[in-house]
Tab-separated table of C-alpha atoms and ligand atoms in Angstrom:
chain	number	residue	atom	x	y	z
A	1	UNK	CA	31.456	64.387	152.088
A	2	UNK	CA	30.494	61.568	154.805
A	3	UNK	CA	33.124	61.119	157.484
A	4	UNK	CA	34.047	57.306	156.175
A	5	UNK	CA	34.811	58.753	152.909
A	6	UNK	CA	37.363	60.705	154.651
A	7	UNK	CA	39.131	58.048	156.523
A	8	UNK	CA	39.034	55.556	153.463
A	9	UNK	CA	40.782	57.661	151.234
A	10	UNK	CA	44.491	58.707	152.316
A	11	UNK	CA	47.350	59.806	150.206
A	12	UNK	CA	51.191	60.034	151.841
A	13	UNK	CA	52.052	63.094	149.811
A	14	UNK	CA	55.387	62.247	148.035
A	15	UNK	CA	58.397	64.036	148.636
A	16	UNK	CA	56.409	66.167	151.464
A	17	UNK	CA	60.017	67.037	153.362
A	18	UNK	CA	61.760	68.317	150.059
A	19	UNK	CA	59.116	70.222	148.969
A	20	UNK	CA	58.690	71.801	152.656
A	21	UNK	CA	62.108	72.572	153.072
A	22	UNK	CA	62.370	74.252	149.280
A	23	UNK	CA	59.630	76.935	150.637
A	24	UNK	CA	61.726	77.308	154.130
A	25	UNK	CA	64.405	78.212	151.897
A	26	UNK	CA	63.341	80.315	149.395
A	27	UNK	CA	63.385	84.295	150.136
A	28	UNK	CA	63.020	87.398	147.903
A	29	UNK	CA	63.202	91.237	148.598
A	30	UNK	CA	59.436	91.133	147.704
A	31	UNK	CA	58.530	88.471	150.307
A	32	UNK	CA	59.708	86.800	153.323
A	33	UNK	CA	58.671	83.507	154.465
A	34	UNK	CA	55.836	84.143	156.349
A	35	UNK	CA	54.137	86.116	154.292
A	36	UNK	CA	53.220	83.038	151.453
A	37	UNK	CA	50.703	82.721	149.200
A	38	UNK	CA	50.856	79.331	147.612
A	39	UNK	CA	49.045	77.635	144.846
A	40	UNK	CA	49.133	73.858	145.297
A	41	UNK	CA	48.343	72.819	141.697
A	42	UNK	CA	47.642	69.029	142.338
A	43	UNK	CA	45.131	69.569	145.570
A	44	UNK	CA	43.776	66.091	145.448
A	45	UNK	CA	43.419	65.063	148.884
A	46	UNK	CA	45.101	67.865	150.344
A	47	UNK	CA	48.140	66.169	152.074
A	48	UNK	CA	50.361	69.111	150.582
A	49	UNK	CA	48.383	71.897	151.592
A	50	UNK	CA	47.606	70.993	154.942
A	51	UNK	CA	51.159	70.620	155.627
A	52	UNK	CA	51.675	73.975	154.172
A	53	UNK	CA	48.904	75.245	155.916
A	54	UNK	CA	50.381	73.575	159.660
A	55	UNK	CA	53.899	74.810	158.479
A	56	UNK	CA	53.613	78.485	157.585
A	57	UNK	CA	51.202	79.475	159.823
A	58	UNK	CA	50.626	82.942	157.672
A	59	UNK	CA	50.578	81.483	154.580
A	60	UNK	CA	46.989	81.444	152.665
A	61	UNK	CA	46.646	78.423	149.753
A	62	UNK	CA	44.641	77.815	147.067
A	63	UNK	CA	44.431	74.266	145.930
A	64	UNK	CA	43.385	73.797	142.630
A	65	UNK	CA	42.321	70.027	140.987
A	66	UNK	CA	40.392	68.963	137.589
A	67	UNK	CA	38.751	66.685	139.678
A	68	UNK	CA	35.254	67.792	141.798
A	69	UNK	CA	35.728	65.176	143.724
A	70	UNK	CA	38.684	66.074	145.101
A	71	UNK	CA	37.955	69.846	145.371
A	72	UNK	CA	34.856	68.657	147.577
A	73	UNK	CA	37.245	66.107	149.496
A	74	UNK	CA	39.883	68.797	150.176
A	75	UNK	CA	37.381	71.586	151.336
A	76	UNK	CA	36.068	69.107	154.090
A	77	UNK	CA	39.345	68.245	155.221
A	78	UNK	CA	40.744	71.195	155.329
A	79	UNK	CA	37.434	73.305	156.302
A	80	UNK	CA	39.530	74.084	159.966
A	81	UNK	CA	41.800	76.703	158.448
A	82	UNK	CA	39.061	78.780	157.276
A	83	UNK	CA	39.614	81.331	154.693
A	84	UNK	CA	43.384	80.641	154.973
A	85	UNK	CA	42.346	77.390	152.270
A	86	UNK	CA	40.384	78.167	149.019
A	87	UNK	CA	40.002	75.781	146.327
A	88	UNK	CA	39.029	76.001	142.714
A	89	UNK	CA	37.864	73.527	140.189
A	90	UNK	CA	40.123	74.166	137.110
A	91	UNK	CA	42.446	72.929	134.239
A	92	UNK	CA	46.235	73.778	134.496
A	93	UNK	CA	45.499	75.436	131.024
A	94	UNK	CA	43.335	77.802	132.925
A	95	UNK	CA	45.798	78.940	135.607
A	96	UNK	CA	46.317	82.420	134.295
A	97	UNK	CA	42.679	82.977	135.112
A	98	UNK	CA	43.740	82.659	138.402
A	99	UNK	CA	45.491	86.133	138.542
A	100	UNK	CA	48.608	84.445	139.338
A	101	UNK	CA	50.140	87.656	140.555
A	102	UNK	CA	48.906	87.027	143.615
A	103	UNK	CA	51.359	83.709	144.269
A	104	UNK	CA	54.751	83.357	145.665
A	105	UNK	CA	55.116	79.456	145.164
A	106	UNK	CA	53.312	77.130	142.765
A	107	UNK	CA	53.327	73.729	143.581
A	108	UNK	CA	52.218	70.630	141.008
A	109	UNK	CA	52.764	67.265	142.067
A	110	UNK	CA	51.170	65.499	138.913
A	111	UNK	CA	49.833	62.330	137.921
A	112	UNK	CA	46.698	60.338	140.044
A	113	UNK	CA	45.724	60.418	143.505
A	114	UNK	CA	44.798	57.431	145.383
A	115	UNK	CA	41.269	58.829	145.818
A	116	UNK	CA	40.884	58.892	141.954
A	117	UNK	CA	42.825	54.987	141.657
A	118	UNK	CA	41.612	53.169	144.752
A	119	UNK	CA	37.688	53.975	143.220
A	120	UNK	CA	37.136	51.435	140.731
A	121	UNK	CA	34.030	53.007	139.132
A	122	UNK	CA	36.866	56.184	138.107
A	123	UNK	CA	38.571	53.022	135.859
A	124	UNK	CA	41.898	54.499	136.385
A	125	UNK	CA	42.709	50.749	138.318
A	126	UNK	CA	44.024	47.395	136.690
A	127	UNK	CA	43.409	45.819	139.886
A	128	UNK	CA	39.617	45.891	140.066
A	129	UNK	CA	36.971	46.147	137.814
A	130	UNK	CA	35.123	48.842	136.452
A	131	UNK	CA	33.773	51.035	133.906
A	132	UNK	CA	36.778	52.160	131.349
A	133	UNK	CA	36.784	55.657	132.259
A	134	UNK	CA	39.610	57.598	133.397
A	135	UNK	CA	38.648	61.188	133.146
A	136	UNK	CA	39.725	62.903	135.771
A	137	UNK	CA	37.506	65.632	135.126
A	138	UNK	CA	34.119	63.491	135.107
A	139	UNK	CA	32.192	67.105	134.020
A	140	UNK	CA	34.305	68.325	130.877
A	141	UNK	CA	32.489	67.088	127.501
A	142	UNK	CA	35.221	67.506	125.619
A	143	UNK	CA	37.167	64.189	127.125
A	144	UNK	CA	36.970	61.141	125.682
A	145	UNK	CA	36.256	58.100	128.202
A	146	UNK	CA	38.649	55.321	127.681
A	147	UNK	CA	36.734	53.242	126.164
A	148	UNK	CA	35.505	55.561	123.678
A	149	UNK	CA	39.243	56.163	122.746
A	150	UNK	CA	39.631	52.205	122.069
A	151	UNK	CA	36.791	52.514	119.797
A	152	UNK	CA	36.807	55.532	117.915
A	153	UNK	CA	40.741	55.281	117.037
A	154	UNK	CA	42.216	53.203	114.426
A	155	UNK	CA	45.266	50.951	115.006
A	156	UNK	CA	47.927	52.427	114.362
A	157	UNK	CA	46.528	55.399	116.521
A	158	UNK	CA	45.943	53.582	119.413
A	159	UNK	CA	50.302	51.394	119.193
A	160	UNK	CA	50.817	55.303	119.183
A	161	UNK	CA	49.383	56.158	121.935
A	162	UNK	CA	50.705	53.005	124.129
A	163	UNK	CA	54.271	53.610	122.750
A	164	UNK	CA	54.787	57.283	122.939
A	165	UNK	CA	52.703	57.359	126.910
A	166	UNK	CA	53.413	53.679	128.146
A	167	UNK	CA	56.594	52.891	126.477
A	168	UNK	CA	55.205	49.609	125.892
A	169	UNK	CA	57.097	47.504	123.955
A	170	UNK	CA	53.825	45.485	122.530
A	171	UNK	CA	52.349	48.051	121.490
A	172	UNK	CA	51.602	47.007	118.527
A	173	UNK	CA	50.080	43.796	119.193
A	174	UNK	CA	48.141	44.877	122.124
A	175	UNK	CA	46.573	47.592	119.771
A	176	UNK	CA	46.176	45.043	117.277
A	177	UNK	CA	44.169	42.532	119.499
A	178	UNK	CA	41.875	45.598	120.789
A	179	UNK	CA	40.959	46.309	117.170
A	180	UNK	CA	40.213	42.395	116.503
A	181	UNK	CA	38.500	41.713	119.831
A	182	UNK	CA	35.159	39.944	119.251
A	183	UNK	CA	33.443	41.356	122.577
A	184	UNK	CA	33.435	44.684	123.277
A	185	UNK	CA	35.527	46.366	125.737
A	186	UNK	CA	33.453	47.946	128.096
A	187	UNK	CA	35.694	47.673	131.537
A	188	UNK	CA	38.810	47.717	133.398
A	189	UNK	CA	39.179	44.209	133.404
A	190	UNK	CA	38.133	43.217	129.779
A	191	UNK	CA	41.047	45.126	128.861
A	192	UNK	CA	42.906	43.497	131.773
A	193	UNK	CA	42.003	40.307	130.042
A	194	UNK	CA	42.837	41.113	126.870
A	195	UNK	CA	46.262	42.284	127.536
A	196	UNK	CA	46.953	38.906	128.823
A	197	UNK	CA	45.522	36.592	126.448
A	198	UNK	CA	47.773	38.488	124.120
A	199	UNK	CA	50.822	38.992	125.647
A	200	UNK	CA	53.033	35.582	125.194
A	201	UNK	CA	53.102	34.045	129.256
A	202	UNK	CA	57.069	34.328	129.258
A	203	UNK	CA	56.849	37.917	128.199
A	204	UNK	CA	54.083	38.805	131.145
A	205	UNK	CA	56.617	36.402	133.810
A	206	UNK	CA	59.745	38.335	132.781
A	207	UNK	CA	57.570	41.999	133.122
A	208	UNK	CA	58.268	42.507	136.776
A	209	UNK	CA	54.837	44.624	137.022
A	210	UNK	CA	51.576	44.202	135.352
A	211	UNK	CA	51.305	43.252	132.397
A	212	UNK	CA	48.381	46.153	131.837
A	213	UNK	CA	50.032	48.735	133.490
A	214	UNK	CA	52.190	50.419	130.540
A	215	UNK	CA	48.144	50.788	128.644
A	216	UNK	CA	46.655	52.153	131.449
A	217	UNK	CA	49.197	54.221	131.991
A	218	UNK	CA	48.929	55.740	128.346
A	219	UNK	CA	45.452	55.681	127.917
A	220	UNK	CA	45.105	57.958	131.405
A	221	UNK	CA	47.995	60.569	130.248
A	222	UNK	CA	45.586	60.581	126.035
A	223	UNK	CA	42.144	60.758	128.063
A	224	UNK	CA	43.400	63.568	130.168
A	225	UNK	CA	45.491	65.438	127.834
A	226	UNK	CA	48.458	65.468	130.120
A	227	UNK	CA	51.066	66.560	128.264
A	228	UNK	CA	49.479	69.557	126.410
A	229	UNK	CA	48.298	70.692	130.208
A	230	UNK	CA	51.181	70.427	131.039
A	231	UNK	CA	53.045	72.282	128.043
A	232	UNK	CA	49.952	75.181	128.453
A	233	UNK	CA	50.677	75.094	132.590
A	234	UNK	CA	54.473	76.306	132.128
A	235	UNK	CA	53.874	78.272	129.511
A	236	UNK	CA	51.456	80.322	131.660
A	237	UNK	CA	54.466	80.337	134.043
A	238	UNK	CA	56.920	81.824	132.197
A	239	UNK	CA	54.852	84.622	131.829
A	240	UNK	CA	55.213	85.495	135.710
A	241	UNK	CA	56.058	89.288	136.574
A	242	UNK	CA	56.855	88.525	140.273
A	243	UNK	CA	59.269	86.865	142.430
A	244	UNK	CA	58.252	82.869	142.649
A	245	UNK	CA	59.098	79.740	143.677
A	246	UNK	CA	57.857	77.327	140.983
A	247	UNK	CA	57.902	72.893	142.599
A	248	UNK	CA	57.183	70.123	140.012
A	249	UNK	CA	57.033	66.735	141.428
A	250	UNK	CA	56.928	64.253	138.266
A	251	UNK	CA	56.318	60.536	137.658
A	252	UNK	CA	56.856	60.376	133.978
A	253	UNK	CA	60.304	60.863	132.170
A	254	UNK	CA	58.621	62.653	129.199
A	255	UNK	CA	56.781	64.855	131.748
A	256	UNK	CA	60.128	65.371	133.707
A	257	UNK	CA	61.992	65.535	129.955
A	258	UNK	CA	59.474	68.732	129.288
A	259	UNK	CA	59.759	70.436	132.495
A	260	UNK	CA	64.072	70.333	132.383
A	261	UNK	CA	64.018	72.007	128.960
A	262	UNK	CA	61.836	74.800	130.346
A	263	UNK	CA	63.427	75.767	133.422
A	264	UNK	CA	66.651	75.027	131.440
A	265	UNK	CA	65.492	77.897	128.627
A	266	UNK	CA	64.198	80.452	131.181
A	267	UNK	CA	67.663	79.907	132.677
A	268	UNK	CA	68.977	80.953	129.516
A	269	UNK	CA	66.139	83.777	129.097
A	270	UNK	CA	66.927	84.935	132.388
A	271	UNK	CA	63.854	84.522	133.957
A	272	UNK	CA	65.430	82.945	136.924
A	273	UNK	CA	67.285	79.921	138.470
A	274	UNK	CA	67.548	76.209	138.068
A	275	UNK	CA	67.229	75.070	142.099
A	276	UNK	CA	67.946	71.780	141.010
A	277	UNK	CA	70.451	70.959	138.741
A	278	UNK	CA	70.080	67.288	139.281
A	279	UNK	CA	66.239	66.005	139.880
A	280	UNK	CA	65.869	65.360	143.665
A	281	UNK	CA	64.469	61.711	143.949
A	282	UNK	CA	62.885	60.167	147.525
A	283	UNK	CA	65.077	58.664	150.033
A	284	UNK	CA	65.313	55.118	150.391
A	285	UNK	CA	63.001	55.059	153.315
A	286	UNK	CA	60.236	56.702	151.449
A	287	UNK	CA	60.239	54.461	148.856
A	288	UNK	CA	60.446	51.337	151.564
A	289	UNK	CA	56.853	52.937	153.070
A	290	UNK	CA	55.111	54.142	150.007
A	291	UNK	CA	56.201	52.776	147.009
A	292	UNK	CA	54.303	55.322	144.667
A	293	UNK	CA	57.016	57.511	145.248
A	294	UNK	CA	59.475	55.495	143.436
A	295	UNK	CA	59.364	56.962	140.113
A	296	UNK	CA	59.281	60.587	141.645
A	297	UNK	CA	61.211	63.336	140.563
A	298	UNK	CA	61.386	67.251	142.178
A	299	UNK	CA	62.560	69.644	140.096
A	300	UNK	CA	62.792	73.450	141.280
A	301	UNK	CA	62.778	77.059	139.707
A	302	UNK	CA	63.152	80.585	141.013
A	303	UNK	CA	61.944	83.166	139.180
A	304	UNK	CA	63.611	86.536	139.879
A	305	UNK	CA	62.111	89.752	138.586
A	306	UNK	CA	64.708	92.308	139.468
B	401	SAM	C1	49.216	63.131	142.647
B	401	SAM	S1	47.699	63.911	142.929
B	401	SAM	C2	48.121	65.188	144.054
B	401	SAM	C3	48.169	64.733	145.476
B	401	SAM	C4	48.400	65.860	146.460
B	401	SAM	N1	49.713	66.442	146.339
B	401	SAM	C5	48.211	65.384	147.885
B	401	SAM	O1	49.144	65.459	148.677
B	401	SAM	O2	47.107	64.941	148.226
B	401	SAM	C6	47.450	64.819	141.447
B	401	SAM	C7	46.141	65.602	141.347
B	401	SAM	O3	46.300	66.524	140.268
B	401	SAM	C8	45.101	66.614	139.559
B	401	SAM	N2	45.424	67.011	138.189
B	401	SAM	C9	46.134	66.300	137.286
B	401	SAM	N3	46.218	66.977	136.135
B	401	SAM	C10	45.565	68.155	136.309
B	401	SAM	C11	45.304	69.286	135.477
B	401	SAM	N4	45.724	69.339	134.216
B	401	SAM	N5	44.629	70.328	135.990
B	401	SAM	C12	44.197	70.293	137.282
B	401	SAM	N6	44.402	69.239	138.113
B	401	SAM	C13	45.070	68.193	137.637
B	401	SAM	C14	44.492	65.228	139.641
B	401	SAM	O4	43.094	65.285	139.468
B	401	SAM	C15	44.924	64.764	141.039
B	401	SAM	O5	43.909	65.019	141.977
C-alpha cells in the first residue's frame, strides 16, 4: 500500500464517541476495562480500531473486513501497534471460526466505506463512472457483479429487489426500463442514465437526493448478501458463552428492524441486556461535518453469562 493511497482515502468513523464511551462503560466480573479484546467487525479503514487501539492502551483487536483491500489498507495503517492489531479477511457468516471466546466486545459498523465508494472502478458510486460491480469481496465466486444481476434476473425479480432494499417507489418502472433497454448496461453511469430517462423530471426535482441512489442502494445490499450476513452474524452471537459487549452501528431500517428483534428476544431468553432501549442517533454536529452519519443508528447489547 503506497503512502498516497493512504492519505487519499479517509473515513470519519461514525458515532466514534458513543461507541468509545459504551466500552469505557461496560464491566463484568470476568473482565475489567483494560484487559479488552475487541473484534471490530467492519475494519475498513481502521478509524475504529485505531481509536480503540489509542484508547485502551491494553486492549488487543482484530479487525475483520470482506474486503482485501481494506484488510491490506488497515494493516499499513495500523502496522505501529504491532501484534496488539491483527486482521482477517472473512465473511460475518464465518465469525464463529474466529473462536469468538476469545472477545469481550464485538463491534460492526455496517454498510460501505469511503475507500470502497470514492473508487469508481469498485461501481459502488452514482457519481462517477465505472464498471457495475459492487462486490465487496472482489475474490468470492459465488457473488454476482451488478451487472450480471441486471441481466440474469427477470422483472419482476429485479422491482423486488429495488423495493424490498431501496424502498424505491419506481420500482417497477425502473426494473421495467432495465429489462427493455436497447444497449447494454455495462457501467455505473448507463444505469445512472437510465434511471433518469425513465423517471418523469418532476418526480427526479421533488426526490431531494439522487434519483439513482434508492437502486444502488439495493443492488449493493442483493450483490453482497447483506441481510442473510447479517441474520448468520447474530445468530453466531447468540451463541456466546462469555461475558460481551456486542455495538451495531446501522444505516438501514430493515438492518436496524433485524438487529432490535434480536437483542429484544435474547432479552427475553435471558442472554443479557438491551443497553439501548431507544437507538442512539449522531449529534447534530456530526451530522453538520459528515453527513454519512445521518442515517446512523447504535444499538447496544450485554451479554451476561452468570
Ligand atoms: C462502514 S465500513 C466500516 C468503517 C470502519 N468502522 C472505519 O472506521 O473505518 C464497513 C466495512 O464492513 C465491511 N463489511 C460489510 N459487510 C461485511 C460482511 N458481511 N463481512 C465482513 N465485512 C463486511 C465492508 O467491506 C466495509 O469495509
Amino acid at each position: 500500500m503506497k503512502g498516497r493511497e493512504l492519505k487519499i482515502f479517509s473515513h470519519e468513523p461514525v458515532m466514534l464517541n458513543e461507541v468509545l464511551d459504551l466500552i469505557k462503560n461496560f464491566s463484568s466480573p470476568a473482565c475489567s476495562a483494560d484487559r479488552l479484546n475487541i473484534l471490530d467487525g467492519t475494519l475498513g479503514l481502521g478509524g475504529y480500531s485505531e481509536a480503540f487501539l489509542k484508547n485502551f492502551p491494553d486492549c488487543r483487536v482484530i479487525g475483520l473486513d470482506r474486503d482485501e483491500r481494506a484488510i491490506n489498507f488497515s494493516l499499513e495503517r495500523l502496522k505501529n501497534f504491532g501484534d496488539r492489531f491483527s486482521a482477517r479477511h472473512a465473511n460475518f457468516s464465518e465469525i464463529a471460526a474466529i473462536n469468538n471466546e476469545d472477545f469481550n466486545v464485538y463491534v460492526f459498523d455496517l454498510g460501505v466505506s469511503n475507500m470502497q465508494i470514492s473508487d469508481p472502478e469498485r461501481g459502488f458510486s452514482f457519481q462517477n463512472d465505472g464498471p457495475l460491480d459492487m462486490r465487496m469481496n472482489t475474490n468470492d465466486e459465488n457473488l454476482l457483479t451488478a451487472r450480471e444481476v441486471l441481466e440474469n434476473y427477470d422483472e419482476k425479480f429485479l422491482a423486488k429487489i429495488f423495493w424490498d432494499y431501496g424502498e424505491e417507489k419506481f420500482s417497477r418502472q425502473i426494473a421495467s426500463a432495465i429489462k427493455k433497454s436497447k444497449t447494454e448496461l455495462k457501467t455505473t453511469g448507463d444505469l445512472v442514465n437510465l434511471i433518469r430517462e425513465t423517471l418523469p423530471q418532476p418526480v427526479q426535482r421533488k426526490m431531494g437526493t439522487h434519483p439513482a441512489r434508492r437502486v444502488f442502494q439495493a443492488l449493493r445490499i442483493f450483490v453482497n448478501n447483506e441481510m442473510q450476513e447479517l441474520e448468520n452474524l447474530l445468530k453466531s452471537l447468540g451463541g456466546i458463552k462469555n461475558n460481551a459487549l456486542i455495538i451495531f452501528v446501522a444505516y438501514h431500517s430493515l438492518e436496524d428492524r433485524i438487529i432490535k428483534k434480536t437483542f429484544r428476544q435474547w432479552q427475553t431468553d435471558d442472554k443479557g441486556k438491551i443497553l439501548t432501549k431507544h437507538p442512539m442517533t449522531p449529534a447534530e454536529n456530526e451530522i453538520e461535518k459528515n453527513y454519512k452519519a445521518r442515517s446512523a443508528k447504535l444499538r447496544a447489547f450485554s451479554i451476561i453469562r452468570g
